[in-house]
Amino acid sequence: MYVSFYHIPAMCSAAHEQRVRQALIPFSALLLEHCIDVDARHLALYHQDPIETVTVALQRLNLGAELQQTMPHYEPSVLATAKKKTATGQLNPSENNTLNQLQQFLSKFLARFAQWLKTLRKK
């Protein structure tokens, strides 16, 4: 995996940040992740393959985007394995816990809603 760092000097507002995000959409299959720091006016792109086309798209925004450097990015094998399992449809423990909590909430909500409907029908 590689990480490419860009400096975008004219990215000074949420509107500019949104323009950068929209410019990245066509490259979602190429990019693994991105991180935008508006205050520092930096963009980090995580990718496996070369991203010259992304650089050209960012430069077309006329915000002064400049590729500073691309370097290898170390990803621990444990993290890489967890991402692969999640990508294949298996849930990680935190997602599983969240879904269980949501299921419990909805079950209780529906039970109380049914009680409320019964009460209204009796009146």
Coordinates of N, CA and C in Angstrom, one line a residue:
M1 N 0.8 -1.2 0.0 CA 0.0 0.0 0.0 C 0.9 1.2 0.0
Y2 N 0.4 2.3 -0.6 CA 1.1 3.6 -0.7 C 0.2 4.7 -0.2
V3 N 0.9 5.7 0.3 CA 0.1 6.9 0.7 C 0.8 8.1 -0.1
S4 N -0.1 8.9 -0.7 CA 0.3 10.1 -1.4 C -0.2 11.3 -0.7
F5 N 0.7 12.3 -0.5 CA 0.4 13.5 0.2 C 0.3 14.7 -0.8
Y6 N -0.8 15.4 -0.7 CA -1.0 16.6 -1.6 C -1.1 17.8 -0.7
H7 N -0.6 18.9 -1.2 CA -0.8 20.2 -0.6 C -1.8 21.0 -1.5
I8 N -2.9 21.5 -1.0 CA -3.9 22.2 -1.8 C -4.0 23.6 -1.2
P9 N -3.2 24.6 -1.5 CA -3.2 25.8 -0.9 C -4.5 26.6 -0.9
A10 N -5.3 26.5 -1.9 CA -6.6 27.2 -2.0 C -7.8 26.5 -1.4
M11 N -7.6 25.4 -0.7 CA -8.6 24.6 -0.1 C -8.8 25.2 1.3
C12 N -9.7 26.3 1.4 CA -9.8 27.0 2.6 C -11.2 27.0 3.2
S13 N -12.1 26.2 2.6 CA -13.5 26.2 3.1 C -14.1 24.9 2.9
A14 N -15.3 24.7 3.5 CA -16.0 23.4 3.4 C -16.4 23.2 1.9
A15 N -16.7 24.3 1.2 CA -17.1 24.1 -0.2 C -15.9 23.6 -1.0
H16 N -14.7 24.1 -0.8 CA -13.6 23.5 -1.5 C -13.3 22.1 -1.1
E17 N -13.5 21.8 0.2 CA -13.3 20.4 0.6 C -14.3 19.5 -0.1
Q18 N -15.5 19.9 -0.3 CA -16.5 19.1 -1.0 C -16.2 19.0 -2.4
R19 N -15.6 20.0 -3.0 CA -15.2 19.9 -4.4 C -14.1 18.8 -4.6
V20 N -13.2 18.8 -3.6 CA -12.1 17.8 -3.6 C -12.7 16.4 -3.5
R21 N -13.6 16.2 -2.5 CA -14.3 14.9 -2.3 C -15.0 14.5 -3.6
Q22 N -15.7 15.4 -4.2 CA -16.4 15.0 -5.5 C -15.4 14.6 -6.6
A23 N -14.3 15.3 -6.6 CA -13.3 14.9 -7.6 C -12.7 13.5 -7.4
L24 N -12.8 13.1 -6.2 CA -12.2 11.7 -5.9 C -13.2 10.6 -6.2
I25 N -14.5 10.9 -6.3 CA -15.6 9.9 -6.4 C -15.3 9.0 -7.6
P26 N -14.9 9.5 -8.8 CA -14.7 8.6 -9.9 C -13.5 7.6 -9.7
F27 N -12.7 7.9 -8.7 CA -11.6 7.0 -8.5 C -11.7 6.1 -7.2
S28 N -13.0 5.9 -6.8 CA -13.2 5.1 -5.6 C -12.7 3.7 -5.7
A29 N -12.7 3.1 -6.9 CA -12.1 1.8 -7.0 C -10.6 1.8 -6.9
L30 N -10.0 2.9 -7.2 CA -8.5 3.0 -7.2 C -8.0 3.4 -5.8
L31 N -8.8 4.1 -5.0 CA -8.4 4.7 -3.7 C -8.9 3.8 -2.6
L32 N -8.1 3.5 -1.6 CA -8.6 2.7 -0.5 C -9.2 3.5 0.6
E33 N -8.6 4.7 0.7 CA -9.0 5.6 1.8 C -8.4 7.0 1.5
H34 N -9.1 8.0 2.1 CA -8.5 9.4 2.0 C -8.7 10.1 3.3
C35 N -7.9 11.1 3.5 CA -8.0 11.9 4.7 C -7.7 13.4 4.3
I36 N -8.7 14.3 4.6 CA -8.6 15.7 4.3 C -8.4 16.5 5.5
D37 N -7.4 17.3 5.6 CA -7.1 18.3 6.7 C -7.3 19.7 6.1
V38 N -8.4 20.3 6.3 CA -8.7 21.6 5.7 C -7.8 22.6 6.3
D39 N -7.6 22.6 7.6 CA -6.8 23.6 8.3 C -5.4 23.6 7.8
A40 N -4.8 22.4 7.6 CA -3.4 22.4 7.0 C -3.4 22.4 5.5
R41 N -4.6 22.3 4.9 CA -4.8 22.2 3.5 C -4.0 21.1 2.8
H42 N -4.2 19.9 3.5 CA -3.5 18.7 3.0 C -4.5 17.6 2.7
L43 N -4.1 16.7 1.8 CA -4.9 15.6 1.4 C -4.0 14.4 1.4
A44 N -4.4 13.3 2.1 CA -3.7 12.0 2.0 C -4.5 11.0 1.3
L45 N -4.0 10.3 0.3 CA -4.7 9.3 -0.4 C -3.9 7.9 -0.2
Y46 N -4.7 6.9 0.2 CA -4.1 5.6 0.4 C -4.5 4.7 -0.8
H47 N -3.6 4.1 -1.5 CA -3.8 3.4 -2.7 C -2.8 2.2 -2.9
Q48 N -3.1 1.3 -3.9 CA -2.3 0.2 -4.2 C -1.6 0.5 -5.6
D49 N -2.3 1.1 -6.5 CA -1.8 1.3 -7.9 C -1.4 2.8 -8.1
P50 N -0.7 3.1 -9.2 CA -0.3 4.5 -9.5 C -1.6 5.4 -9.6
I51 N -1.5 6.6 -9.2 CA -2.7 7.5 -9.2 C -2.4 8.8 -10.0
E52 N -1.7 8.7 -11.1 CA -1.5 10.0 -11.9 C -2.8 10.6 -12.3
T53 N -3.8 9.8 -12.7 CA -5.1 10.3 -13.1 C -5.8 11.1 -12.0
V54 N -5.6 10.7 -10.8 CA -6.2 11.4 -9.6 C -5.5 12.7 -9.5
T55 N -4.2 12.8 -9.7 CA -3.4 14.0 -9.6 C -3.9 15.0 -10.6
V56 N -4.1 14.6 -11.8 CA -4.6 15.4 -12.9 C -6.0 16.0 -12.5
A57 N -6.9 15.1 -12.0 CA -8.2 15.5 -11.7 C -8.2 16.6 -10.6
L58 N -7.3 16.4 -9.6 CA -7.2 17.4 -8.5 C -6.6 18.7 -9.0
Q59 N -5.7 18.7 -10.0 CA -5.1 19.9 -10.5 C -6.2 20.7 -11.4
R60 N -7.1 19.9 -12.0 CA -8.2 20.6 -12.7 C -9.1 21.4 -11.9
L61 N -9.1 21.2 -10.6 CA -10.0 22.0 -9.7 C -9.5 23.4 -9.5
N62 N -8.3 23.7 -10.0 CA -7.7 25.1 -9.9 C -7.6 25.5 -8.4
L63 N -7.3 24.6 -7.5 CA -7.1 25.0 -6.1 C -5.6 24.9 -5.8
G64 N -4.8 24.7 -6.8 CA -3.3 24.7 -6.6 C -2.8 23.3 -6.1
A65 N -3.6 22.2 -6.3 CA -3.2 20.9 -5.8 C -1.8 20.5 -6.3
E66 N -1.0 20.1 -5.4 CA 0.4 19.7 -5.8 C 0.8 18.4 -5.0
L67 N 1.2 17.4 -5.7 CA 1.6 16.2 -5.1 C 3.0 16.4 -4.4
Q68 N 3.0 16.2 -3.1 CA 4.2 16.4 -2.4 C 5.1 15.2 -2.4
Q69 N 4.5 14.0 -2.1 CA 5.3 12.8 -2.1 C 4.4 11.6 -2.1
T70 N 4.9 10.5 -2.6 CA 4.2 9.2 -2.5 C 5.2 8.2 -1.8
M71 N 4.8 7.5 -0.8 CA 5.7 6.6 -0.1 C 4.9 5.4 0.3
P72 N 5.7 4.3 0.5 CA 5.1 3.0 1.0 C 4.4 3.3 2.4
H73 N 3.3 2.6 2.6 CA 2.6 2.8 3.9 C 2.5 1.4 4.5
Y74 N 3.0 1.2 5.7 CA 3.0 -0.1 6.4 C 1.7 -0.3 7.0
E75 N 1.1 -1.4 6.7 CA -0.2 -1.8 7.3 C 0.1 -3.2 8.0
P76 N -0.1 -3.2 9.3 CA 0.1 -4.5 10.0 C -0.8 -5.6 9.4
S77 N -0.3 -6.8 9.4 CA -1.0 -7.9 8.7 C -2.3 -8.2 9.5
V78 N -2.4 -8.0 10.8 CA -3.6 -8.2 11.5 C -4.7 -7.3 11.0
L79 N -4.3 -6.0 10.8 CA -5.3 -5.0 10.3 C -5.7 -5.4 8.9
A80 N -4.8 -5.8 8.0 CA -5.1 -6.1 6.7 C -6.0 -7.3 6.6
T81 N -5.8 -8.3 7.5 CA -6.7 -9.5 7.5 C -8.0 -9.1 8.0
A82 N -8.2 -8.3 9.0 CA -9.5 -7.8 9.5 C -10.2 -7.1 8.4
K83 N -9.6 -6.3 7.6 CA -10.2 -5.5 6.5 C -10.7 -6.5 5.5
K84 N -9.9 -7.5 5.2 CA -10.4 -8.5 4.1 C -11.6 -9.3 4.6
K85 N -11.6 -9.7 5.9 CA -12.8 -10.4 6.4 C -14.0 -9.5 6.4
T86 N -13.9 -8.2 6.7 CA -15.0 -7.3 6.7 C -15.5 -7.1 5.3
A87 N -14.5 -7.0 4.4 CA -14.9 -6.8 3.0 C -15.6 -8.0 2.4
T88 N -15.4 -9.2 2.9 CA -16.0 -10.4 2.3 C -17.4 -10.6 3.0
G89 N -17.8 -9.7 3.8 CA -19.2 -9.9 4.3 C -19.2 -10.3 5.8
Q90 N -18.1 -10.6 6.4 CA -18.1 -10.9 7.8 C -18.0 -9.7 8.6
L91 N -18.8 -9.6 9.7 CA -18.8 -8.4 10.5 C -17.7 -8.5 11.6
N92 N -17.1 -7.4 11.9 CA -16.1 -7.4 13.0 C -16.9 -7.3 14.3
P93 N -16.4 -7.5 15.4 CA -17.1 -7.6 16.7 C -17.8 -6.3 17.0
S94 N -17.3 -5.1 16.7 CA -17.9 -3.9 17.1 C -19.2 -3.7 16.2
E95 N -19.1 -4.1 14.9 CA -20.3 -4.0 14.1 C -21.4 -4.9 14.6
N96 N -21.0 -6.1 14.9 CA -21.9 -7.2 15.4 C -22.6 -6.7 16.7
N97 N -21.9 -6.1 17.6 CA -22.4 -5.5 18.8 C -23.4 -4.4 18.5
T98 N -23.1 -3.5 17.6 CA -24.0 -2.4 17.2 C -25.3 -3.0 16.7
L99 N -25.2 -4.0 15.8 CA -26.4 -4.6 15.2 C -27.2 -5.2 16.3
N100 N -26.6 -5.9 17.2 CA -27.4 -6.5 18.3 C -28.1 -5.5 19.2
Q101 N -27.4 -4.4 19.5 CA -28.1 -3.3 20.2 C -29.2 -2.7 19.4
L102 N -29.0 -2.5 18.2 CA -30.1 -2.0 17.3 C -31.3 -2.9 17.3
Q103 N -31.0 -4.2 17.2 CA -32.1 -5.2 17.2 C -32.9 -5.2 18.5
Q104 N -32.2 -5.1 19.6 CA -32.9 -5.1 20.9 C -33.7 -3.8 21.0
F105 N -33.2 -2.7 20.6 CA -33.9 -1.4 20.6 C -35.2 -1.5 19.8
L106 N -35.1 -2.0 18.6 CA -36.2 -2.1 17.7 C -37.3 -3.1 18.2
S107 N -36.8 -4.2 18.8 CA -37.8 -5.2 19.4 C -38.6 -4.5 20.5
K108 N -37.9 -3.8 21.4 CA -38.6 -3.1 22.5 C -39.5 -2.0 22.0
F109 N -39.0 -1.3 21.0 CA -39.9 -0.2 20.4 C -41.1 -0.8 19.8
L110 N -41.0 -1.9 19.1 CA -42.2 -2.5 18.4 C -43.2 -3.1 19.5
A111 N -42.6 -3.7 20.6 CA -43.5 -4.2 21.6 C -44.3 -3.1 22.3
R112 N -43.6 -2.0 22.6 CA -44.3 -0.8 23.2 C -45.3 -0.2 22.3
F113 N -45.0 -0.2 21.0 CA -45.9 0.4 20.0 C -47.1 -0.5 19.9
A114 N -46.9 -1.8 19.9 CA -48.1 -2.7 19.9 C -49.0 -2.5 21.1
Q115 N -48.4 -2.3 22.3 CA -49.2 -2.0 23.5 C -49.9 -0.7 23.4
W116 N -49.3 0.3 22.8 CA -50.0 1.6 22.6 C -51.1 1.4 21.7
L117 N -51.0 0.7 20.6 CA -52.1 0.5 19.7 C -53.3 -0.3 20.3
K118 N -53.0 -1.3 21.1 CA -54.0 -2.0 21.9 C -54.8 -1.1 22.8
T119 N -54.0 -0.2 23.5 CA -54.7 0.7 24.4 C -55.6 1.7 23.6
L120 N -55.1 2.2 22.5 CA -56.0 3.1 21.7 C -57.2 2.4 21.2
R121 N -57.1 1.1 20.8 CA -58.3 0.4 20.3 C -59.3 0.2 21.4
K122 N -58.9 0.0 22.6 CA -59.8 -0.2 23.7 C -60.6 1.1 24.0
K123 N -60.1 2.3 23.7 CA -60.8 3.5 24.1 C -61.9 3.8 23.1

